[in-house]
Coordinates of C-alpha atoms (C1' of nucleotides) in Angstrom, one line a residue:
Chain A
M463 CA 68.6 67.5 69.0
S464 CA 69.4 67.9 72.7
E465 CA 72.4 69.9 73.9
S466 CA 74.3 66.8 74.9
E467 CA 73.7 65.2 71.5
Q468 CA 74.9 68.3 69.9
R469 CA 78.0 68.2 71.9
E470 CA 78.7 64.7 70.6
H471 CA 78.7 66.2 67.1
R472 CA 81.1 68.9 67.8
A473 CA 84.2 68.2 66.0
H474 CA 84.2 68.3 62.2
G475 CA 87.5 66.9 61.0
L476 CA 87.3 64.2 58.5
P477 CA 86.5 61.4 61.0
E478 CA 83.7 63.5 62.5
L479 CA 82.3 64.3 59.0
I480 CA 82.2 60.7 58.1
A481 CA 80.6 59.7 61.4
E482 CA 78.0 62.4 60.8
R483 CA 77.2 61.0 57.4
R484 CA 77.1 57.4 58.7
A485 CA 74.7 58.4 61.5
K486 CA 72.5 60.2 59.0
A487 CA 72.4 57.1 56.7
Q488 CA 71.5 55.0 59.7
R489 CA 68.6 57.4 60.6
L490 CA 67.3 57.2 57.0
R491 CA 67.4 53.4 57.0
E492 CA 65.6 53.3 60.4
A493 CA 62.9 55.5 58.9
G494 CA 62.4 52.8 56.3
G495 CA 64.3 54.5 53.5
E496 CA 66.2 52.7 50.8
L497 CA 69.7 54.2 50.3
A498 CA 70.9 51.8 47.6
P499 CA 68.3 50.4 45.2
Y500 CA 69.4 47.8 42.8
S501 CA 68.4 49.9 39.8
Y502 CA 66.7 53.0 38.7
P503 CA 65.3 52.5 35.2
G504 CA 64.4 55.2 32.7
V505 CA 67.1 57.8 33.4
E506 CA 67.6 60.5 30.7
P507 CA 70.9 62.4 30.4
I508 CA 70.6 65.9 31.8
A509 CA 71.9 67.4 28.6
S510 CA 69.0 65.7 26.7
V511 CA 66.4 67.2 29.0
R512 CA 68.0 70.6 28.8
G513 CA 68.2 70.4 25.0
A514 CA 64.5 69.5 24.8
Y515 CA 63.4 72.6 26.8
E516 CA 65.8 75.2 25.5
R517 CA 62.8 77.3 24.3
L518 CA 60.9 77.3 27.5
E519 CA 60.3 81.0 28.5
V520 CA 61.0 82.6 31.8
G521 CA 58.3 81.7 34.3
E522 CA 56.9 79.0 32.0
E523 CA 56.1 75.7 33.7
T524 CA 55.3 72.3 32.3
D525 CA 53.7 69.1 33.7
D526 CA 56.0 66.8 31.7
V527 CA 57.9 64.4 33.9
H528 CA 61.5 63.5 33.1
R529 CA 63.7 61.2 35.1
V530 CA 67.3 62.3 35.8
A531 CA 70.0 61.0 38.1
G532 CA 73.3 62.2 39.4
R533 CA 75.2 63.6 42.3
L534 CA 74.0 66.4 44.5
A535 CA 76.3 69.3 43.9
A536 CA 74.8 72.3 45.7
R537 CA 71.8 73.2 47.8
R538 CA 70.2 76.7 48.3
G539 CA 67.5 77.7 50.7
A540 CA 65.3 75.7 53.0
G541 CA 62.1 76.0 54.9
K542 CA 59.3 75.3 52.5
A543 CA 61.2 75.4 49.2
A544 CA 64.7 75.0 48.1
F545 CA 66.9 74.6 45.0
L546 CA 69.4 71.9 44.4
D547 CA 71.9 71.2 41.7
L548 CA 72.2 67.7 40.2
V549 CA 75.2 66.8 38.1
D550 CA 75.6 63.8 35.7
R551 CA 78.2 63.0 33.0
T552 CA 76.5 65.3 30.6
G553 CA 75.9 68.4 32.7
K554 CA 74.1 70.1 35.5
I555 CA 70.5 70.9 36.2
Q556 CA 68.7 72.8 38.9
L557 CA 66.0 71.1 40.9
H558 CA 63.2 73.0 42.7
A559 CA 61.8 71.2 45.8
R560 CA 58.6 72.5 47.2
A561 CA 56.7 71.5 50.3
D562 CA 53.3 71.9 48.6
V563 CA 54.4 69.3 46.0
L564 CA 56.3 66.9 48.1
G565 CA 54.9 67.3 51.6
A566 CA 56.8 68.8 54.5
D567 CA 58.3 65.5 55.7
T568 CA 59.5 64.4 52.3
L569 CA 61.0 67.9 51.6
K570 CA 62.8 67.7 54.9
Q571 CA 64.2 64.3 54.0
L572 CA 65.4 65.6 50.6
L573 CA 67.1 68.6 52.3
S574 CA 68.8 66.4 54.8
L575 CA 70.9 64.8 52.1
D576 CA 74.6 65.7 52.0
L577 CA 76.4 67.1 49.1
G578 CA 77.9 64.2 47.1
D579 CA 74.9 61.9 47.7
L580 CA 73.5 60.2 44.6
L581 CA 70.0 61.1 43.8
G582 CA 67.3 60.1 41.2
V583 CA 64.5 62.5 40.5
D584 CA 61.3 62.6 38.5
G585 CA 60.7 66.3 37.7
A586 CA 58.8 68.7 35.5
P587 CA 60.8 71.2 33.5
L588 CA 60.2 74.9 34.1
R589 CA 62.1 78.1 33.5
S590 CA 62.8 80.0 36.7
R591 CA 62.4 83.7 37.2
H592 CA 66.2 84.0 36.8
G593 CA 66.0 82.1 33.5
E594 CA 67.4 78.8 34.7
L595 CA 66.0 75.6 33.3
T596 CA 64.8 73.7 36.4
L597 CA 63.0 70.5 37.3
R598 CA 60.2 70.8 39.8
V599 CA 60.8 67.6 41.9
E600 CA 57.7 65.4 41.9
R601 CA 59.4 62.3 43.4
F602 CA 63.0 61.4 44.3
E603 CA 65.0 58.4 45.4
I604 CA 68.3 58.2 47.1
L605 CA 70.5 56.1 44.9
G606 CA 73.7 56.0 47.0
K607 CA 74.9 57.7 50.2
A608 CA 78.3 59.4 50.2
L609 CA 80.1 58.8 53.5
R610 CA 82.9 61.2 52.6
P611 CA 82.6 64.9 51.8
P612 CA 83.1 65.8 48.2
P613 CA 85.7 68.4 47.1
D614 CA 84.7 72.1 47.4
K615 CA 81.5 72.7 45.4
H616 CA 82.8 76.0 44.1
A617 CA 86.6 75.9 43.8
G618 CA 86.6 72.2 42.8
L619 CA 89.6 70.0 43.3
I620 CA 92.8 71.9 42.3
D621 CA 95.7 70.0 43.9
V622 CA 97.4 68.3 41.0
E623 CA 98.6 65.3 43.0
T624 CA 95.1 64.5 44.4
R625 CA 93.6 65.0 41.0
H626 CA 95.8 62.4 39.4
R627 CA 95.9 59.9 42.3
R628 CA 92.2 60.2 43.0
R629 CA 90.8 60.7 39.5
E630 CA 87.3 59.9 40.7
L631 CA 87.3 63.0 42.8
D632 CA 88.6 65.1 39.9
L633 CA 85.8 63.8 37.8
I634 CA 83.2 64.5 40.5
A635 CA 84.5 68.0 41.1
N636 CA 85.7 69.3 37.7
E637 CA 83.5 69.4 34.6
D638 CA 86.7 70.1 32.5
A639 CA 88.1 66.7 33.6
R640 CA 84.8 65.0 32.6
K641 CA 84.8 66.7 29.3
L642 CA 88.4 65.9 28.6
F643 CA 88.0 62.1 29.1
V644 CA 84.8 62.2 27.0
D645 CA 86.9 63.8 24.3
R646 CA 89.6 61.2 24.7
A647 CA 87.0 58.5 24.1
R648 CA 85.7 60.3 21.0
I649 CA 89.3 60.5 19.6
V650 CA 89.9 56.8 20.1
S651 CA 86.6 56.0 18.6
A652 CA 87.2 58.3 15.6
V653 CA 90.6 56.6 15.0
R654 CA 88.9 53.2 14.9
A655 CA 86.1 54.5 12.7
Y656 CA 88.6 55.9 10.2
L657 CA 90.6 52.7 10.0
D658 CA 87.5 50.4 9.9
G659 CA 86.1 52.6 7.1
E660 CA 89.3 52.1 5.1
G661 CA 89.1 48.3 5.3
F662 CA 91.5 47.7 8.1
L663 CA 91.0 44.7 10.4
E664 CA 91.4 45.3 14.1
V665 CA 93.5 42.6 15.7
E666 CA 95.0 41.7 19.1
T667 CA 98.5 40.4 19.5
P668 CA 100.3 39.4 22.6
V669 CA 101.0 41.9 25.4
L670 CA 103.1 39.2 27.2
Q671 CA 105.9 38.3 24.8
P672 CA 108.8 35.8 25.0
L673 CA 110.8 38.4 23.0
Y674 CA 110.2 42.1 22.8
G675 CA 110.7 44.1 19.6
G676 CA 109.6 46.7 17.1
A677 CA 111.1 49.7 18.8
L678 CA 114.3 50.7 20.4
A679 CA 113.5 50.8 24.2
R680 CA 114.0 48.9 27.4
P681 CA 111.2 46.5 28.3
F682 CA 109.5 45.6 31.6
T683 CA 110.1 41.9 32.4
T684 CA 107.8 39.5 34.2
H685 CA 107.6 35.8 34.9
H686 CA 105.1 33.1 34.0
N687 CA 104.9 30.7 36.9
A688 CA 103.5 27.6 35.2
L689 CA 105.8 27.9 32.2
N690 CA 108.7 29.0 34.5
R691 CA 109.7 31.4 31.8
R692 CA 110.6 35.1 31.6
L693 CA 108.2 37.2 29.6
Y694 CA 108.4 40.8 28.5
L695 CA 105.6 43.4 28.3
R696 CA 105.5 44.5 24.7
I697 CA 107.2 47.8 23.7
A698 CA 105.5 47.8 20.3
T699 CA 103.1 45.7 18.2
E700 CA 105.2 46.0 15.0
L701 CA 106.6 42.5 14.5
Y702 CA 103.4 40.5 15.2
L703 CA 101.4 42.8 13.0
K704 CA 103.9 42.4 10.1
R705 CA 103.6 38.6 10.5
L706 CA 99.8 39.1 10.0
I707 CA 100.6 41.0 6.7
V708 CA 102.7 37.9 5.7
G709 CA 99.7 35.8 6.6
G710 CA 97.6 37.7 4.1
L711 CA 95.4 39.9 6.2
E712 CA 96.5 42.9 4.1
R713 CA 95.3 45.7 6.2
V714 CA 95.5 45.4 10.0
Y715 CA 95.7 47.6 13.0
E716 CA 96.0 47.3 16.7
L717 CA 95.1 50.0 19.3
G718 CA 96.4 49.3 22.8
K719 CA 98.9 49.7 25.5
D720 CA 102.7 49.5 25.0
F721 CA 105.1 49.5 27.9
R722 CA 108.5 51.1 28.1
N723 CA 110.8 51.0 31.0
E724 CA 111.8 54.6 31.0
G725 CA 111.6 57.7 33.2
L726 CA 108.4 59.8 33.5
S727 CA 107.9 63.2 32.1
T728 CA 105.2 65.5 30.8
K729 CA 105.4 63.6 27.5
H730 CA 106.2 60.0 28.8
N731 CA 104.1 57.6 30.8
P732 CA 105.6 54.1 31.2
E733 CA 102.4 52.6 29.8
F734 CA 100.9 54.4 26.9
T735 CA 98.4 53.9 24.1
M736 CA 99.6 53.4 20.6
V737 CA 97.8 52.6 17.4
E738 CA 99.8 50.8 14.7
W739 CA 98.5 50.0 11.3
Y740 CA 100.1 48.1 8.4
E741 CA 98.9 48.1 4.8
A742 CA 100.0 45.9 2.0
Y743 CA 100.9 47.4 -1.4
A744 CA 101.6 50.8 0.1
D745 CA 104.7 52.8 0.9
Y746 CA 105.6 55.6 3.3
T747 CA 104.3 58.3 0.9
D748 CA 100.8 56.7 0.9
E749 CA 100.9 56.5 4.7
A750 CA 101.7 60.2 5.1
A751 CA 98.5 60.9 3.2
R752 CA 96.6 58.5 5.4
L753 CA 97.9 60.1 8.6
E754 CA 96.8 63.5 7.3
A755 CA 93.3 62.2 6.5
M756 CA 93.0 60.3 9.8
V757 CA 94.1 63.2 12.1
G758 CA 92.1 65.7 10.1
G759 CA 89.0 63.6 10.6
V760 CA 89.7 63.0 14.3
A761 CA 90.2 66.7 14.9
G762 CA 86.8 67.3 13.4
A763 CA 85.2 64.6 15.6
V764 CA 86.2 66.6 18.7
A765 CA 85.5 70.0 17.0
Y766 CA 89.2 71.0 17.6
K767 CA 89.6 74.8 17.6
G768 CA 93.2 75.8 18.3
E769 CA 96.4 77.1 16.9
I770 CA 97.3 74.1 14.9
D771 CA 96.1 73.7 11.4
F772 CA 95.6 69.9 10.8
S773 CA 94.2 70.3 7.3
A774 CA 96.2 68.5 4.5
P775 CA 98.8 68.8 3.1
W776 CA 101.1 69.1 6.0
R777 CA 104.6 70.5 5.5
R778 CA 107.2 68.0 4.4
V779 CA 110.9 68.5 5.1
R780 CA 113.8 66.1 4.7
F781 CA 115.7 65.1 7.8
V782 CA 119.0 66.7 6.6
E783 CA 117.2 69.9 5.7
A784 CA 115.4 70.0 9.0
V785 CA 118.7 69.7 10.9
Q786 CA 120.2 72.4 8.6
E787 CA 117.3 74.7 9.4
G788 CA 117.2 74.0 13.1
A789 CA 120.8 73.5 14.1
G790 CA 122.6 75.1 11.2
I791 CA 124.6 72.0 10.5
D792 CA 124.9 70.4 7.1
L793 CA 124.9 66.6 7.7
R794 CA 125.9 65.9 4.1
A795 CA 129.2 67.8 4.7
H796 CA 129.9 65.9 7.9
R797 CA 129.4 62.2 7.2
D798 CA 131.3 60.7 10.1
A799 CA 131.1 61.0 13.8
P800 CA 134.3 63.0 14.4
S801 CA 133.5 65.5 11.7
L802 CA 129.9 65.9 12.9
A803 CA 131.1 66.3 16.5
A804 CA 133.5 68.9 15.5
A805 CA 130.8 70.8 13.6
I806 CA 128.6 70.7 16.7
A807 CA 131.4 72.0 18.9
E808 CA 132.2 74.7 16.5
R809 CA 128.7 76.0 16.5
G810 CA 128.8 76.0 20.3
L811 CA 125.7 73.7 20.6
Q812 CA 125.2 72.5 24.1
M813 CA 124.8 68.7 23.8
P814 CA 126.8 65.6 24.7
I815 CA 129.0 64.4 21.9
E816 CA 131.4 62.0 23.7
G817 CA 131.4 58.5 22.3
L818 CA 128.2 59.0 20.2
T819 CA 127.9 57.5 16.8
W820 CA 127.0 59.6 13.7
P821 CA 123.3 58.5 13.6
A822 CA 123.0 59.2 17.4
L823 CA 124.4 62.7 17.0
A824 CA 122.1 63.4 14.0
D825 CA 119.1 62.2 16.0
D826 CA 120.0 64.3 19.0
L827 CA 120.3 67.4 16.8
L828 CA 116.8 66.7 15.5
S829 CA 115.3 66.2 18.9
K830 CA 116.9 69.2 20.5
Y831 CA 117.0 71.8 17.8
V832 CA 114.2 70.8 15.4
E833 CA 111.5 68.9 17.2
P834 CA 110.6 71.7 19.7
T835 CA 110.2 74.2 16.8
L836 CA 107.7 72.0 14.8
L837 CA 104.4 73.5 16.0
Q838 CA 102.4 73.1 12.9
P839 CA 102.1 69.5 11.6
T840 CA 105.2 68.5 9.8
F841 CA 106.6 65.3 8.3
V842 CA 110.4 64.9 8.6
L843 CA 111.4 62.5 5.9
D844 CA 114.2 60.1 5.1
Y845 CA 116.1 59.2 8.3
P846 CA 119.6 57.7 8.6
I847 CA 119.2 54.0 8.1
E848 CA 121.1 53.1 11.3
L849 CA 118.2 54.6 13.3
S850 CA 115.6 52.5 11.6
P851 CA 116.2 48.7 11.8
F852 CA 112.8 47.8 10.3
A853 CA 112.6 50.4 7.6
R854 CA 113.4 49.8 4.0
A855 CA 116.4 51.5 2.5
H856 CA 115.6 54.6 0.5
R857 CA 115.0 53.9 -3.2
S858 CA 117.4 56.6 -4.3
E859 CA 119.4 57.9 -1.4
Q860 CA 122.4 56.0 -0.1
G861 CA 122.5 55.6 3.7
L862 CA 118.9 56.7 4.3
A863 CA 115.7 54.8 5.0
E864 CA 112.2 55.5 3.8
R865 CA 110.9 56.6 7.1
W866 CA 109.1 59.7 8.3
E867 CA 108.2 61.0 11.7
A868 CA 105.3 63.4 12.1
F869 CA 105.5 66.3 14.6
A870 CA 103.0 68.8 15.9
G871 CA 103.0 71.1 18.9
G872 CA 106.7 70.4 19.3
M873 CA 106.2 66.7 19.9
E874 CA 106.5 63.5 17.8
I875 CA 103.1 62.1 17.2
A876 CA 103.7 59.4 14.6
N877 CA 106.4 57.3 13.0
A878 CA 106.2 55.4 9.7
F879 CA 108.2 53.4 7.2
S880 CA 108.1 51.7 3.9
E881 CA 108.5 48.4 5.7
L882 CA 111.6 46.3 5.2
T883 CA 110.4 43.1 3.6
D884 CA 113.7 41.4 2.6
P885 CA 114.5 38.7 5.1
D886 CA 118.2 38.6 4.3
E887 CA 118.6 42.4 4.8
Q888 CA 116.5 42.2 8.0
R889 CA 118.9 39.5 9.2
E890 CA 121.8 41.8 8.6
R891 CA 120.0 44.6 10.5
F892 CA 119.6 42.3 13.5
E893 CA 123.3 41.5 13.4
A894 CA 124.1 45.2 13.4
Q895 CA 121.9 45.6 16.5
R896 CA 123.7 42.7 18.2
G897 CA 126.9 44.7 17.6
L898 CA 125.5 47.8 19.3
A899 CA 124.3 45.6 22.2
A900 CA 127.8 44.2 22.7
A901 CA 129.0 47.7 22.8
G902 CA 126.7 48.4 25.8
D903 CA 123.6 49.9 24.2
E904 CA 120.7 48.8 26.3
E905 CA 118.0 49.7 23.8
T906 CA 118.9 47.5 20.9
Q907 CA 116.5 45.3 19.1
P908 CA 116.9 41.6 20.0
H909 CA 117.3 39.0 17.2
D910 CA 113.9 37.5 16.3
E911 CA 114.2 34.3 14.3
L912 CA 110.4 33.7 14.1
F913 CA 110.0 37.1 12.5
L914 CA 112.8 36.4 10.0
E915 CA 111.2 33.1 9.1
A916 CA 107.9 34.8 8.5
L917 CA 109.6 37.3 6.1
E918 CA 111.2 34.3 4.3
H919 CA 107.7 33.2 3.4
G920 CA 107.4 36.4 1.4
M921 CA 106.0 39.7 2.4
P922 CA 104.3 42.2 0.1
P923 CA 105.4 45.8 -0.1
T924 CA 103.9 47.4 3.0
G925 CA 103.5 50.7 4.6
G926 CA 103.3 50.9 8.4
V927 CA 102.5 53.7 10.9
G928 CA 102.5 54.1 14.6
V929 CA 100.6 56.9 16.3
G930 CA 100.9 57.9 20.0
I931 CA 97.3 58.2 21.1
D932 CA 98.1 60.0 24.3
R933 CA 100.0 62.7 22.5
L934 CA 97.4 63.0 19.9
V935 CA 94.8 63.6 22.7
M936 CA 97.2 66.1 24.3
L937 CA 97.3 68.1 21.0
L938 CA 93.6 68.0 20.3
T939 CA 92.6 68.9 23.9
K940 CA 95.4 71.4 24.3
Q941 CA 97.0 69.7 27.3
S942 CA 100.7 70.2 28.0
S943 CA 101.1 67.1 30.2
I944 CA 100.4 63.5 29.4
R945 CA 99.2 63.0 33.0
E946 CA 96.2 65.2 32.2
V947 CA 95.0 62.9 29.4
V948 CA 95.7 59.5 31.2
L949 CA 93.0 58.6 33.7
F950 CA 95.4 57.1 36.2
P951 CA 99.0 58.2 35.3
A952 CA 102.0 56.5 36.9
M953 CA 102.9 58.1 40.3
R954 CA 105.4 57.3 43.0
D955 CA 104.2 55.3 46.0
Chain B
rG1149 C1' 119.4 60.8 38.8
rC1150 C1' 120.4 66.5 39.3
rG1151 C1' 118.4 71.7 40.2
rC1152 C1' 114.5 75.1 41.7
rC1153 C1' 109.8 75.6 44.0
rG1154 C1' 106.0 73.6 47.0
rU1155 C1' 103.3 70.5 51.3
rU1156 C1' 98.8 74.6 56.9
rA1157 C1' 91.2 71.7 58.4
rG1158 C1' 87.7 66.8 54.1
rC1159 C1' 88.1 70.9 49.9
rU1160 C1' 89.9 76.2 48.5
rC1161 C1' 93.0 79.8 50.6
rA1162 C1' 95.3 83.4 54.5
rU1163 C1' 98.9 83.7 58.6
rC1164 C1' 105.9 90.2 57.4
rG1165 C1' 111.1 90.0 60.9
rG1166 C1' 110.4 83.1 65.5
rG1167 C1' 106.0 84.6 70.5
rU1168 C1' 98.7 81.0 72.1
rA1169 C1' 97.2 79.6 63.6
rG1170 C1' 92.4 82.9 60.7
rA1171 C1' 88.5 82.5 56.9
rG1172 C1' 85.0 80.5 53.1
rC1173 C1' 82.9 75.9 51.6
rU1174 C1' 81.4 71.1 53.9
rC1175 C1' 78.9 69.3 58.5
rC1176 C1' 75.4 70.2 63.1
rG1177 C1' 71.1 73.4 65.4
rG1178 C1' 67.7 77.5 64.0
rA1179 C1' 65.0 81.3 60.2
rC1180 C1' 63.4 81.7 55.1
rU1181 C1' 58.2 79.2 49.0
rU1182 C1' 62.3 81.7 42.8
rU1183 C1' 67.6 80.6 44.6
rU1184 C1' 72.0 79.9 41.7
rA1185 C1' 79.4 80.8 45.3
rA1186 C1' 71.7 82.1 48.2
rU1187 C1' 71.4 84.9 52.8
rC1188 C1' 71.1 85.6 58.3
rC1189 C1' 72.1 83.7 63.7
rG1190 C1' 74.7 80.0 66.7
rG1191 C1' 78.3 75.6 66.8
rC1192 C1' 82.7 72.0 65.4
rG1193 C1' 87.9 70.9 62.7
rG1194 C1' 94.5 72.0 61.3
rG1195 C1' 100.9 72.9 60.6
rG1196 C1' 103.6 65.9 55.6
rC1197 C1' 107.4 62.8 58.6
rG1198 C1' 112.1 62.6 61.6
rG1199 C1' 116.0 65.3 63.9
rG1200 C1' 118.5 70.1 65.4
rU1201 C1' 119.0 75.4 67.1
rU1202 C1' 116.0 78.4 70.7
rC1203 C1' 113.1 80.1 76.9
rG1204 C1' 109.8 79.4 72.6
rA1205 C1' 109.5 76.8 65.6
rG1206 C1' 104.1 76.5 60.7
rU1207 C1' 108.2 80.2 60.5
rC1208 C1' 115.5 79.2 61.0
rC1209 C1' 118.9 74.6 59.9
rC1210 C1' 119.6 69.2 58.3
rG1211 C1' 117.5 64.7 56.5
rC1212 C1' 113.3 61.9 54.4
rA1213 C1' 108.6 61.3 51.7
rC1214 C1' 105.4 63.1 48.0
rG1215 C1' 104.2 66.7 44.1
rG1216 C1' 105.0 70.6 40.2
rC1217 C1' 108.5 72.7 36.7
rG1218 C1' 113.2 72.4 34.2
rC1219 C1' 117.4 69.2 32.9
rA1220 C1' 119.1 64.3 32.1
rC1221 C1' 117.4 59.4 30.6
rC1222 C1' 113.9 58.3 26.9
rA1223 C1' 109.8 58.2 21.6

RNA sequence: GCGCCGUUAGCUCAUCGGGUAGAGCUCCGGACUUUUAAUCCGGCGGGGCGGGUUCGAGUCCCGCACGGCGCACCA
């Protein structure tokens, strides 16, 4: 390159780096090179190749040829021989490129590639002097040119905002990120495998719903143009799935996204993944055993090794006892709002009490003073019935519902009931919700006549469970923020 | 929504009290046939946005945007 040409390539801010890579791509094309083939058949995962040659001894070489492909991550040396690192989803492998194998011109072309370029290689495994499993490059193909520089090859991509907004860069640069989302996929897959194995049928119910329901939350609204009608994005799958139980499908589950119009936090993303399952002829006690079995199996599937012991049986504590333990208040001795509020004030607990109902106060006590302390898996049983419009009344305890929530790592991970199957009682529960709505509660459950009519056809005794998949992934991968386990978390624009 | 902290080159980091902003990686040219954050020589790039104070602002003040954490809201 002449001095004047070199001057044109002076600056190396981003625009110059891109221009440099474009120019290089152009030179390769002009030399007759293919930079973007339509396919590259016969690729083996790097981890498989590594696994097959674990026993190769230092200095030993083979003439076997294996085809791998991935992104160029590092390059060392030049002249007549060099080492390159190639990365795919399963791992990294070193390449040895030699002039006496490839020829001087071909070696030069290989070494002219930029970090981040996509490369396919046919290579023969060997163990280098330093003990590194390496492929001696016999042939290579450029599979895609990177016009932008990748994140730092050593430090990786650290900036949290960039990692979340540009997840592809996080995945390119950080092996931990790749591993995490592989684990997430394994967890989802293990959940399905468990339910499929127990005779559950996977179903799909509407995401766009004329009426939302099944949870206490504010929905997102949208509009259908052709029907000129308002629709809601679902906040839960509960009501449709129970209609399928009425229909006789007996064991059903749905795993998918729910949407709740709430703030963001380390534990909340506005769209999140939930699995709900419903099982005829079972109650909430049966479902607790099922959750233990399911989570235990899933933890095994990702080889979880951490502080939490997921093996059954998990601790079980009744709601009133949990509040007694965590907040030091006996709910049975304070059965109305003024009395409970007085007890909270007397103990000097810092929480809002103005205008709250008894069940709301009780729930707040649990969330603030009990939930964060539940590190080992724990079922909290028998909730106040007012908090649970779809749960069946407790068979022996006045004012309570047969409901549990499961906690671990200081978070709620699951919620379950003996389902309310009585249409007349369900109708009264909807009426009660209507009363709360009239009083200004924005998170009430709207009246759903179709659901009531379904119950009027007769519903078998049923146990139902909902598990937050994102939170389960957080626990099993030891992440403290939901944004770390969601590929593209909600961010401000 | 509130509070605290942060935002410097494509990436990772420096820059004491206000005085011409440094490095590594990347990239370009050269040397090198067992390196692995390769090494050596030479070269290129920058203060989130908008105001204010000041002779002079990356640095002090105000506002905005975005992010992190905590709180609130909320499963």
